Coordinates of C-alpha atoms in Angstrom, one line a residue:
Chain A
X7 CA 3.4 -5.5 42.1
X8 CA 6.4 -7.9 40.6
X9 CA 6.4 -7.1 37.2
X10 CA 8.0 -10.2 35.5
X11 CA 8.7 -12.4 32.4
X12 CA 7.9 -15.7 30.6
X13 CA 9.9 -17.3 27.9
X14 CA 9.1 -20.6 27.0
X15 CA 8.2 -22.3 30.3
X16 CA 10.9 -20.2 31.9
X17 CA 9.9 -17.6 34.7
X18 CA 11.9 -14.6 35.3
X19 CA 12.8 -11.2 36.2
X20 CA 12.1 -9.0 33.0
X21 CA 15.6 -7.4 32.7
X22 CA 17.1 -11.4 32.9
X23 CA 14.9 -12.6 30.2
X24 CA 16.9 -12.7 26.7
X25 CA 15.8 -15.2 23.5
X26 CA 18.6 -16.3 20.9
X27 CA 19.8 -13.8 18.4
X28 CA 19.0 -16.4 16.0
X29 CA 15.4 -15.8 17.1
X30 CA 13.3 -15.6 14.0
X31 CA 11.7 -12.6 15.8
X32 CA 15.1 -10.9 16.5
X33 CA 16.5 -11.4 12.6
X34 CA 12.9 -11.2 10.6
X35 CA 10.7 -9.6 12.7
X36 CA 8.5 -13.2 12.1
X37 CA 6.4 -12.6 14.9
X38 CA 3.0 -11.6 16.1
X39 CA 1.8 -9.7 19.3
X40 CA -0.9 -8.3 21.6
X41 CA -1.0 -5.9 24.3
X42 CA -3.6 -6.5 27.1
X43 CA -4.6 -4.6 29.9
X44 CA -6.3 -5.1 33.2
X45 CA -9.1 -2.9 35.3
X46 CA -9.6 -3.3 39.0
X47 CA -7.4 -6.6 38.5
X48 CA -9.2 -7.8 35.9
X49 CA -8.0 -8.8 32.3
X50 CA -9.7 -6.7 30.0
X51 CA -10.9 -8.5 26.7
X52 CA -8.7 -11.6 26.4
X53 CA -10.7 -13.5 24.3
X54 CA -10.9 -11.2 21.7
X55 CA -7.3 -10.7 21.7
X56 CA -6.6 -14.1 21.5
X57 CA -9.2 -14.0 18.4
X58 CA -7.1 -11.6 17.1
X59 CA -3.5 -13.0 18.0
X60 CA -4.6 -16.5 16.0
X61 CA -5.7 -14.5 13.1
X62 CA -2.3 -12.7 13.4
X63 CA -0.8 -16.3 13.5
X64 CA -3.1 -18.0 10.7
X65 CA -2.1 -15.1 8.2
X66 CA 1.9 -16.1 8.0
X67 CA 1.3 -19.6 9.3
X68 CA 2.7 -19.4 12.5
X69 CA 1.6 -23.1 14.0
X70 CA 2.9 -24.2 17.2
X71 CA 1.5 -21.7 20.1
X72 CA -2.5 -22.7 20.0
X73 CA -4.5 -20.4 21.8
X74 CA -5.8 -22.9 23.9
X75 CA -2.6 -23.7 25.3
X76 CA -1.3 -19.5 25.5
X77 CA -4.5 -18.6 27.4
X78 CA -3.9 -19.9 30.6
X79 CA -0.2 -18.8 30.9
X80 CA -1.3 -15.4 30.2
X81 CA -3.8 -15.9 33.0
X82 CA -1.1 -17.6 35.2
X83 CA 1.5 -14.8 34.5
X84 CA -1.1 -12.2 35.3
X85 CA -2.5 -13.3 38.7
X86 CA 1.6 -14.2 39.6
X87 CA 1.8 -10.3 38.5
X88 CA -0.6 -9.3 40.9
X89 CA -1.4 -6.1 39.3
X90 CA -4.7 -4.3 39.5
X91 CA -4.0 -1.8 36.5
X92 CA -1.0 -4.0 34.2
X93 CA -0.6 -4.8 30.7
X94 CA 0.5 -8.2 29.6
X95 CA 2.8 -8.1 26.7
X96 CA 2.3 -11.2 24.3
X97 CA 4.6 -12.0 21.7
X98 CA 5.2 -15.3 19.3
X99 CA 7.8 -15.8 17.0
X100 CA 8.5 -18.8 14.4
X101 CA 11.6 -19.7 16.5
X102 CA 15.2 -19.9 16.3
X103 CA 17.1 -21.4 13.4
X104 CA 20.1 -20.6 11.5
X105 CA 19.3 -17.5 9.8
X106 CA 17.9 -18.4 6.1
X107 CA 14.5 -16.3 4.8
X108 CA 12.2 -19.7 4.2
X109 CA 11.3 -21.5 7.2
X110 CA 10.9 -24.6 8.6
X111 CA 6.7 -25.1 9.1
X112 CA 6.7 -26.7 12.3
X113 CA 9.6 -25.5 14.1
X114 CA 9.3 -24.5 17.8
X115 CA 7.7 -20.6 18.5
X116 CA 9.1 -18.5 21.1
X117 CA 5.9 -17.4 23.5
X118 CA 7.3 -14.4 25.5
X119 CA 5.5 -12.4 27.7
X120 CA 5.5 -9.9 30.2
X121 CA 3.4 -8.2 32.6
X122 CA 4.0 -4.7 34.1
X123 CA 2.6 -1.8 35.8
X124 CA -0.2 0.4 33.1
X125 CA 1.3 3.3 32.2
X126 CA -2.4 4.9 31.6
X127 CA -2.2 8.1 29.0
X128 CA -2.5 11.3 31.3
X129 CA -6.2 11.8 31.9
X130 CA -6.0 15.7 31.6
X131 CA -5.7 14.6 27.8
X132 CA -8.8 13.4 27.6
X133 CA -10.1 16.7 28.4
X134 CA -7.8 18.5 26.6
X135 CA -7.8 16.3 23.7
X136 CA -4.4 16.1 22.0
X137 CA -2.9 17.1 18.7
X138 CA -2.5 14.5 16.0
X139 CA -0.5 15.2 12.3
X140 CA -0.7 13.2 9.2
X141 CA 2.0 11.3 7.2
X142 CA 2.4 9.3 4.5
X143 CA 1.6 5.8 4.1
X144 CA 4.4 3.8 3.6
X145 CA 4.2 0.4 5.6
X146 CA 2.9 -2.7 3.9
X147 CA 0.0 -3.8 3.2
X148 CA -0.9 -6.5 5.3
X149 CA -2.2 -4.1 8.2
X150 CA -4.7 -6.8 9.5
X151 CA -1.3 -8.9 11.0
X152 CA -0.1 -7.8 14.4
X153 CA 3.5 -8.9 13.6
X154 CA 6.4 -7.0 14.8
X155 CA 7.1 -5.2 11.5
X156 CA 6.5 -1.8 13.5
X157 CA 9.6 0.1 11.8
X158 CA 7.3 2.2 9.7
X159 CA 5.0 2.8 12.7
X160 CA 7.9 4.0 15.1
X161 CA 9.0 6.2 12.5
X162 CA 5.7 7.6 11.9
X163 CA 5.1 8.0 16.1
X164 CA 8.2 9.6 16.3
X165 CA 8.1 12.6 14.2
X166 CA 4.5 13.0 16.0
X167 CA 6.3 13.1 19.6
X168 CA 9.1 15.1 18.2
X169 CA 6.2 17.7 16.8
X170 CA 4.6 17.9 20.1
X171 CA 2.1 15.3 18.9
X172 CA 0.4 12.5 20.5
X173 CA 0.1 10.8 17.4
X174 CA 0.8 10.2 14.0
X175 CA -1.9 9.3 11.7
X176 CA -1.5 7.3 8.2
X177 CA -2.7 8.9 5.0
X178 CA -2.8 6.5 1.6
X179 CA -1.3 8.4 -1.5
X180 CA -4.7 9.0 -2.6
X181 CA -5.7 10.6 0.2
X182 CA -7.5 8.1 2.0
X183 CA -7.1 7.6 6.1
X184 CA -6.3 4.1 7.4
X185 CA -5.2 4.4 10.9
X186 CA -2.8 5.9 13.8
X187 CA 0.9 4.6 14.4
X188 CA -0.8 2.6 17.6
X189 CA -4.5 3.5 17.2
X190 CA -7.5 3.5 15.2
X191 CA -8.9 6.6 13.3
X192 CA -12.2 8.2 13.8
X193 CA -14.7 10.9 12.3
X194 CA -17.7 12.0 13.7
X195 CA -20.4 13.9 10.9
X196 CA -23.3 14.9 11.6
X197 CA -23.8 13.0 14.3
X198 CA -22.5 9.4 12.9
X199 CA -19.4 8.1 13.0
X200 CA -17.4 7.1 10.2
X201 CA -13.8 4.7 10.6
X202 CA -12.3 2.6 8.0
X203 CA -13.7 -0.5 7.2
X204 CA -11.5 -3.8 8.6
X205 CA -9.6 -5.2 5.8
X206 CA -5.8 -5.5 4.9
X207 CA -5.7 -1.7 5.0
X208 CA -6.1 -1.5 9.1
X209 CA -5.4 -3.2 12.0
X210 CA -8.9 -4.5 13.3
X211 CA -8.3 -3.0 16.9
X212 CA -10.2 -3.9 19.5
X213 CA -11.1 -1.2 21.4
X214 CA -12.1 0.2 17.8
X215 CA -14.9 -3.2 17.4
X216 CA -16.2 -2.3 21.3
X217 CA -16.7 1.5 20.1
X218 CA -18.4 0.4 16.5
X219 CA -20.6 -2.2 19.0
X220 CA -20.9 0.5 21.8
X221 CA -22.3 3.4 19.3
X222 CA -24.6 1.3 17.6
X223 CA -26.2 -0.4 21.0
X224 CA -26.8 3.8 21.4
X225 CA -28.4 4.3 18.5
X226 CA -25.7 6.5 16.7
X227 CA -25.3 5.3 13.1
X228 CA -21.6 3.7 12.1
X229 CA -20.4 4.1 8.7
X230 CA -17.0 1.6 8.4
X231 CA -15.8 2.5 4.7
X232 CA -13.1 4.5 3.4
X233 CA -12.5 8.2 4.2
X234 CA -10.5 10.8 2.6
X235 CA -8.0 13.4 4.8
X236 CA -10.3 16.0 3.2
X237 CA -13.2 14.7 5.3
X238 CA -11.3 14.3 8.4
X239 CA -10.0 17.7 8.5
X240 CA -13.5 19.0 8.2
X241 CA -14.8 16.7 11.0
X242 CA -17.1 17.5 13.8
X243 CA -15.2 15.8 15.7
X244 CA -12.0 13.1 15.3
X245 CA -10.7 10.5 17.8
X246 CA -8.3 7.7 18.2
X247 CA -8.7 4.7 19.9
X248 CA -6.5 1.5 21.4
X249 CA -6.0 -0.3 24.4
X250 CA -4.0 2.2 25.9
X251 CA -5.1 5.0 24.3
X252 CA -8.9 4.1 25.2
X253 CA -10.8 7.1 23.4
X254 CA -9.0 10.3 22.7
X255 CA -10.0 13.2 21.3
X256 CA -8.1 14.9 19.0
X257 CA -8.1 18.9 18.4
X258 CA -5.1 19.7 16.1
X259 CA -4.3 18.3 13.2
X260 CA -1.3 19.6 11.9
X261 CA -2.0 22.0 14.0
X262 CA -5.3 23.4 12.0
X263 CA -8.1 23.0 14.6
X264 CA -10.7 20.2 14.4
X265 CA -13.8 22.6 14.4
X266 CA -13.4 24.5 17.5
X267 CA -10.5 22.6 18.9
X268 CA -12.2 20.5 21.9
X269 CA -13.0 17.4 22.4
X270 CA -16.7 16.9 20.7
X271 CA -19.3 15.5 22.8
X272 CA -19.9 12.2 20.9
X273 CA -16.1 11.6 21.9
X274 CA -16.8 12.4 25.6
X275 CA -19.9 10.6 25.9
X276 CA -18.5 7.4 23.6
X277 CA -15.7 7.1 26.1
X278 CA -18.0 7.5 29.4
X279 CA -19.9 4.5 27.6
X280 CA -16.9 2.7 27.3
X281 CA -15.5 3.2 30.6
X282 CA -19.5 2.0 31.8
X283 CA -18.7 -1.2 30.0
X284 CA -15.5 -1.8 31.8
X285 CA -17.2 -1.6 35.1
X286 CA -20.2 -4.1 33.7
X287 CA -16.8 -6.2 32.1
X288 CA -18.8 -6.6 29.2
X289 CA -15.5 -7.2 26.9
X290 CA -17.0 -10.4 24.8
Chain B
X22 CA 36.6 -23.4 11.7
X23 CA 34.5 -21.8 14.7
X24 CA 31.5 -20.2 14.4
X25 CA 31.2 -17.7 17.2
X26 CA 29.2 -14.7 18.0
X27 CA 29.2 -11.0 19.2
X28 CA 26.9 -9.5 21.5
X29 CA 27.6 -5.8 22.6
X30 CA 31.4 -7.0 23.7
X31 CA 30.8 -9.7 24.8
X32 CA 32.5 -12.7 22.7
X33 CA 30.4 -16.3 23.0
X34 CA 29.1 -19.4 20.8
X35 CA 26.1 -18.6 18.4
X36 CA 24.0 -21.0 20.7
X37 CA 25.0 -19.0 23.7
X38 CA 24.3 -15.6 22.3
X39 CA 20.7 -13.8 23.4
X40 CA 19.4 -10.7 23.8
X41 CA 17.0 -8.9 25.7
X42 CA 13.2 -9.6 25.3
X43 CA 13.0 -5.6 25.6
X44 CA 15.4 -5.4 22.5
X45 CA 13.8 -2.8 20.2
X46 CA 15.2 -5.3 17.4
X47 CA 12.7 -8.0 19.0
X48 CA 9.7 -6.0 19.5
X49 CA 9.4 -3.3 16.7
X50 CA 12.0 -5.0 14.2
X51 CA 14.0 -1.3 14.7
X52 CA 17.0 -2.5 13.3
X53 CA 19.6 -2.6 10.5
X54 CA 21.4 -5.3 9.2
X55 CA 23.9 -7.1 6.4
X56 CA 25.1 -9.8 5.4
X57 CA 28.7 -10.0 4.1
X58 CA 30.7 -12.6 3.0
X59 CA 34.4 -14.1 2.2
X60 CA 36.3 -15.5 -0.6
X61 CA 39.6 -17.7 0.2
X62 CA 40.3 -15.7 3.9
X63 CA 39.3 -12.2 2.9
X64 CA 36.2 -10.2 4.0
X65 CA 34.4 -9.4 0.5
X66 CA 33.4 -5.7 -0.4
X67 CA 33.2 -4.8 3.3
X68 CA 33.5 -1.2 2.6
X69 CA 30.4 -1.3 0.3
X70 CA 28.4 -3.2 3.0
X71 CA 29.7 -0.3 5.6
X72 CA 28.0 2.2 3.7
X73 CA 24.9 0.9 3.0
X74 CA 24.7 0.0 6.7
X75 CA 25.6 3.9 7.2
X76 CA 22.8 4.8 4.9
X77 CA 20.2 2.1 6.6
X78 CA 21.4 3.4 10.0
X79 CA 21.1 7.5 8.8
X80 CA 16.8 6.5 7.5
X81 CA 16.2 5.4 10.3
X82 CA 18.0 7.9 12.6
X83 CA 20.0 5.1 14.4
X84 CA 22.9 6.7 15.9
X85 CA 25.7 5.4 18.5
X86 CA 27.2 2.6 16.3
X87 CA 29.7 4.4 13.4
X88 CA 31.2 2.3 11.1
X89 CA 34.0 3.3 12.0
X90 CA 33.8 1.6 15.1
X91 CA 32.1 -1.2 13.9
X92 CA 34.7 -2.1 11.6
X93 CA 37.5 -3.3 13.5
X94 CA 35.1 -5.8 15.3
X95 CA 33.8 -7.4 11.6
X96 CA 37.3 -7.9 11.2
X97 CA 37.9 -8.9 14.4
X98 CA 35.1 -11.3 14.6
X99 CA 36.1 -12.9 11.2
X100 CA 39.9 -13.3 12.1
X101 CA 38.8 -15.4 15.3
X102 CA 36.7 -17.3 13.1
X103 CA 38.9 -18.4 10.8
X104 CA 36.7 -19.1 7.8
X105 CA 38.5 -19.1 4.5
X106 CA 34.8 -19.1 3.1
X107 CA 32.7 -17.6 5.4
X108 CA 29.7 -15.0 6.3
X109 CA 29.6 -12.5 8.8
X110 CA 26.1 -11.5 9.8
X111 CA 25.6 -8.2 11.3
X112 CA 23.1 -6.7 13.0
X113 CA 22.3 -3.5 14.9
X114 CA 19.3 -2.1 16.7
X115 CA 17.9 0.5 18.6
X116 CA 18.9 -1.5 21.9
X117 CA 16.7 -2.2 25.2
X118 CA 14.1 0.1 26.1
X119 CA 10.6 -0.8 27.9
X120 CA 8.3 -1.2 25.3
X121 CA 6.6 2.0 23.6
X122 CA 6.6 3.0 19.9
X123 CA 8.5 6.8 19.8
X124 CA 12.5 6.3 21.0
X125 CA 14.5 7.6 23.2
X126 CA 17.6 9.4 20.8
X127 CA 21.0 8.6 21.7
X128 CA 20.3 5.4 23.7
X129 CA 22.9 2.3 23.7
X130 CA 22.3 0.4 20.3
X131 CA 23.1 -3.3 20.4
X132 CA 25.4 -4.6 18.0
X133 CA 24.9 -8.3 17.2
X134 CA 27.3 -10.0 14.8
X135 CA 28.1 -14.2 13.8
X136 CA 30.6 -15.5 11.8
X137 CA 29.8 -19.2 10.2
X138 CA 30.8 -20.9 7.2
X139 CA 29.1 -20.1 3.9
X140 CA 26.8 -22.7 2.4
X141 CA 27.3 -21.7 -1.1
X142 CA 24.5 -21.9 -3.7
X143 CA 24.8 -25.5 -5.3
X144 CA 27.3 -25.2 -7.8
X145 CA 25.7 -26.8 -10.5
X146 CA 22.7 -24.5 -10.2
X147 CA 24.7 -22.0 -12.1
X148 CA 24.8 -24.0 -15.5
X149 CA 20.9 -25.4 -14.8
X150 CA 19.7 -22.1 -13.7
X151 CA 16.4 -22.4 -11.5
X152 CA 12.9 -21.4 -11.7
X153 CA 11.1 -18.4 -10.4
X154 CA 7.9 -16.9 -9.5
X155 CA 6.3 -13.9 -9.4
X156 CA 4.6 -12.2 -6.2
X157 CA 2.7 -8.9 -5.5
X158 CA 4.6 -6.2 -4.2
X159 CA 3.5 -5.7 -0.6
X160 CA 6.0 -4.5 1.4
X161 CA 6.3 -1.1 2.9
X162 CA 8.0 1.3 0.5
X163 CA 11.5 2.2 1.7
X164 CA 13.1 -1.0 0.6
X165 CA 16.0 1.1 0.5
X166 CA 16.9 0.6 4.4
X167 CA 18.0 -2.8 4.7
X168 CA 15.9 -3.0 8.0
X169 CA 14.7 -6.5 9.7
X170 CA 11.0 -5.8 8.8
X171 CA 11.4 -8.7 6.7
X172 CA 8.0 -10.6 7.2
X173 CA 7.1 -9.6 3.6
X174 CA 9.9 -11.2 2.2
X175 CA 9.4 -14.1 4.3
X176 CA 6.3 -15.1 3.2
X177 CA 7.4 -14.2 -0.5
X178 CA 10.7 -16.6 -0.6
X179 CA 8.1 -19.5 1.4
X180 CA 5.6 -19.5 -1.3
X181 CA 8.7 -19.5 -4.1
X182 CA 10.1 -22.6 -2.0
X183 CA 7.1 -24.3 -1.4
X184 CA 6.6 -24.6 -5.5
X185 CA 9.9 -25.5 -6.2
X186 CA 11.4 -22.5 -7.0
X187 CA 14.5 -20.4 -6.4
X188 CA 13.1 -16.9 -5.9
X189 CA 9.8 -14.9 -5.7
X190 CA 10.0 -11.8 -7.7
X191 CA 7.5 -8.6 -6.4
X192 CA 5.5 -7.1 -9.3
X193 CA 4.2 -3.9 -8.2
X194 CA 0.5 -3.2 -8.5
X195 CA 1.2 -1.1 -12.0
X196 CA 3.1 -4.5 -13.4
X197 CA 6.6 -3.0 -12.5
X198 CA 9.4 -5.2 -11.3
X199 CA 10.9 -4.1 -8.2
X200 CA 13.5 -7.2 -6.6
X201 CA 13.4 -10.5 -5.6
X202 CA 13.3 -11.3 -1.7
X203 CA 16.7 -11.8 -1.7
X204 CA 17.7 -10.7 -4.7
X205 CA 18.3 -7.6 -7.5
X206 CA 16.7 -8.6 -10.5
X207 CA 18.3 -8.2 -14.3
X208 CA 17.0 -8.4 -17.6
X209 CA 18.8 -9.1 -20.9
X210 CA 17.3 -7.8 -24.3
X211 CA 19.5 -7.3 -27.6
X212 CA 22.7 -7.2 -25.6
X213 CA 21.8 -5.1 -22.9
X214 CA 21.0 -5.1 -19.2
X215 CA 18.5 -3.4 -17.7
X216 CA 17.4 -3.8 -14.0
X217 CA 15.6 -1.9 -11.8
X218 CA 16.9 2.1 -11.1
X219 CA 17.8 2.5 -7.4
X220 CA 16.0 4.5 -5.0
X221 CA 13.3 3.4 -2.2
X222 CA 11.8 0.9 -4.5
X223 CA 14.6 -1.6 -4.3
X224 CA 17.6 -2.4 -2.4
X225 CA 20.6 -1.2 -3.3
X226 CA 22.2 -4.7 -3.9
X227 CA 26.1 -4.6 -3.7
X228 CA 26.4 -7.4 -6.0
X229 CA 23.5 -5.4 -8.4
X230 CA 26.2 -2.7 -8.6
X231 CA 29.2 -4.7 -9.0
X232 CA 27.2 -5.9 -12.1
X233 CA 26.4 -2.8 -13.1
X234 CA 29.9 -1.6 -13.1
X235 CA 31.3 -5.0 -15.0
X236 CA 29.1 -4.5 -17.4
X237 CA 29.9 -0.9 -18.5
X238 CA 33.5 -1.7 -18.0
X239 CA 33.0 -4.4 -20.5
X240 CA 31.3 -2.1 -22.8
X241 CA 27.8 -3.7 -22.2
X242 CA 25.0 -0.7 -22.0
X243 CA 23.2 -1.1 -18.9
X244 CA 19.6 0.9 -18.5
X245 CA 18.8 1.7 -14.6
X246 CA 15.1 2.4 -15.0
X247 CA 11.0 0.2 -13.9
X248 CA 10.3 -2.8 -16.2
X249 CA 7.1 -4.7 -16.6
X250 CA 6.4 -8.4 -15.5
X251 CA 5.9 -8.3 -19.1
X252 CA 9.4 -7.6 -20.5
X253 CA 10.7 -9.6 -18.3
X254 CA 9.1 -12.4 -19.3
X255 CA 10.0 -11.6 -23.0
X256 CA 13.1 -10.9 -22.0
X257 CA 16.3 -12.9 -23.7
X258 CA 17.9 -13.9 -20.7
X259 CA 17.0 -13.2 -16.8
X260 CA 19.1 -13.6 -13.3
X261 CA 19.2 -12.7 -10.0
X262 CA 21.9 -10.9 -8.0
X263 CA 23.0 -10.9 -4.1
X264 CA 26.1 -11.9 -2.2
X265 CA 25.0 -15.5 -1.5
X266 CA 23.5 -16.1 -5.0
X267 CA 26.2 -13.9 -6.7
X268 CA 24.6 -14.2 -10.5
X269 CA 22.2 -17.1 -11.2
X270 CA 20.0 -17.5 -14.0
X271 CA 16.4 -17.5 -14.0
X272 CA 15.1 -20.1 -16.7
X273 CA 11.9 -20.7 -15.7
X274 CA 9.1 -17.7 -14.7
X275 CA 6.0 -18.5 -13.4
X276 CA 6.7 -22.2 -14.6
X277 CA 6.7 -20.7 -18.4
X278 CA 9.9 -20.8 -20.1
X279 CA 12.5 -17.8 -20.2
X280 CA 13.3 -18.2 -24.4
X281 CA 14.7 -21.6 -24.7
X282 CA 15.1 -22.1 -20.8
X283 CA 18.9 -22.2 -20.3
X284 CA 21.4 -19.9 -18.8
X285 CA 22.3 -17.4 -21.0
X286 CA 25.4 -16.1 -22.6
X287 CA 25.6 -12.7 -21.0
X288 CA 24.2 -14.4 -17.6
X289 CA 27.7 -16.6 -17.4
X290 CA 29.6 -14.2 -18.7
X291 CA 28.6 -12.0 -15.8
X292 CA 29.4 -14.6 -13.1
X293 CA 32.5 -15.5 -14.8
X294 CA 33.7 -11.5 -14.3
X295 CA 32.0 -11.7 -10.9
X296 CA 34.6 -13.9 -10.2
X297 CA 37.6 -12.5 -11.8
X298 CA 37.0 -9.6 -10.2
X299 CA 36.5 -11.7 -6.3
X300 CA 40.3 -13.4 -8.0
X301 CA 41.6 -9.8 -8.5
X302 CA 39.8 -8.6 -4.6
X303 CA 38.5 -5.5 -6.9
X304 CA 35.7 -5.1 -4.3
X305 CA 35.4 -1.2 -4.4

């Protein structure tokens, strides 16, 4: 299982593969990304990350790195990975140019990307379910762009890990939820479930869409609109999703119990219906 | 006059220089940076720029690069250079790490730094001044770390080049100033400055304070505290601060007029003991 780098055209181990320091990516963050896993050697929803990654791309006017023309190197670099469970890391910055805030439109991206062994979440956890705490929303508002502007989200996912907490989950100063560090938020009432509607506000994940789609091919209602910490403290049940994270109940948050502090059964049987869905690959 | 670079130790033309793709700086923007310059062979106001990179480096708990050691290698880095007009870019990040949000404390930070020559404002923008524009405020909100999640001020100082002008101001939702991308922002009314208070709204600009301090050495009164988009566009006289732009006045706002349009009198009286001071190296 070689895990292994590209950088522009150029093939390599991971820990040889550098990009300029005047890398618009390195000195602005003036990038976008994805993260993509495989199952049974299998990429798991490209398509749909590629959707995403051009909307990422549209929204600061990234030109340069068509889908069209990323898709099969992500393919090639995955099958020259060989891996059964990996994750191919994506990422495409405006480019290197003496450092000055405007740019150039039409300068040369950097497409790097990466493919290594899954490092899948313990799956005890999904039993267990994992405790989450709240924080303050502080990051910008332009949640919909997968750029590399994370600083606000590392901060955030630290102090979770450093509380014993899996993650860390954004409140607005009006008390309204918008998502996890690296995950999407959701509440289950009565039976339906409730996540922020997409928008600026959140990142529209994908393993959020393929739950939304997933519950309503069920029959279990969706609400997508705003929801206050009030309401997701009083859940029936609560649970993050994300490519790595999958679906994940949580059953502390800051450290109160959600209900009785297990994982519900709409979260159980949501992520047995997803799992289901990876084995029929139905990712489109 | 060479321009050179500084990776980690490791001495090397700016074209040579790279860094890891696994650079925390590349991925999650999780770095510090600033921007210092010279005037005729000496490093200007590099103690001020120390601490501010202290304070950056303290928000966002990056440890393992104290000033104190960093120091000698600015001023090593600029003596090879041999710029009598020069800037020193300086950068420092969490260092390499396989990608995951939380960090591991007390890893190896990399220290990027360049020297190159300055390309001063054009000289004659001083006496014109140069037009503006207004933008929403929508970057995170601790815009006191001088971090390299800089996407939103990208996209701010593109849309202010793109129409012609100098700058894009941010106008918070509430129709408070906070800075320009690049830039403190001052008003002028009846004789006095006012500019924005510091705090996590705004950058703590060393040229804001070296303003702020001429000023009230001058017996000017100077008011720290929010103003409207309003008053500043009724304001008598308007400019923008930074160490590349040093004090340059804002004549046009939204193309509408600042009063009559010109520079004002306070504006070049400013610059002119912005300079006395750089003549006298009163830097601290």
């Amino acid at each position: 299982m070689p895990e292994l780098a590209y950088v522009n055209g150029t093939w390599s181990t991971i820990e040889a593969a550098c990009v300029s320091i005047d890398d618009r990516g390195f000195q602005f963050g003036d990038g976008v990304y994805e993260v993509i896993r495989s199952y049974d050697g299998r990429l798991w929803a490209l398509d749909r990350h590629l959707r995403r990654l051009e909307h990422s791309m549209r929204a600061i006017a990234l030109t340069g790195a068509p889908t069209a023309e990323v898709k099969p190197r992500i393919i090639e670099l995955f099958e020259r990975g060989q891996m059964r469970e990996g994750v191919v890391y994506l990422q495409v910055t405006r480019g290197v140019a003496p450092r000055r805030h405007a740019y150039n439109a039409g300068g040369q991206p950097t497409v790097v990307m990466t493919v290594r062994a899954q490092h899948a979440v313990d799956i005890q956890l999904y039993a267990s379910g994992v405790p989450a705490i709240t924080v303050p929303e502080i990051r910008w508002s332009r949640r919909d762009i997968k750029s590399t502007n994370l600083l606000g989200n590392i901060l955030a996912k630290q102090r979770a890990v450093e509380s014993g907490a899996y993650e860390a989950i954004f409140v607005e100063a009006d008390g309204r939820v918008t998502e996890g560090s690296s995950t999407n938020v959701f509440i289950v009432r009565k039976g339906c479930l409730l996540t922020r509607e997409k928008g600026p506000h959140i990142l529209a994940g994908i393993t959020r869409d393929l739950i939304v789609e997933t519950a309503l091919e069920q029959g279990i209602s969706v609400e997508e609109r705003p929801f206050t910490v009030e309401e997701m403290r009083a859940a029936d049940e609560l649970f993050l999703t994300g490519t790595g994270t999958e679906v994940l109940g949580v059953v502390t948050l800051d450290q109160q119990r959600i209900q009785m502090g297990r994982v519900g059964d709409l979260t159980r049987a949501l992520l047995d219906a997803f799992h289901e869905r990876v084995r029929q690959a139905r990712d489109d």
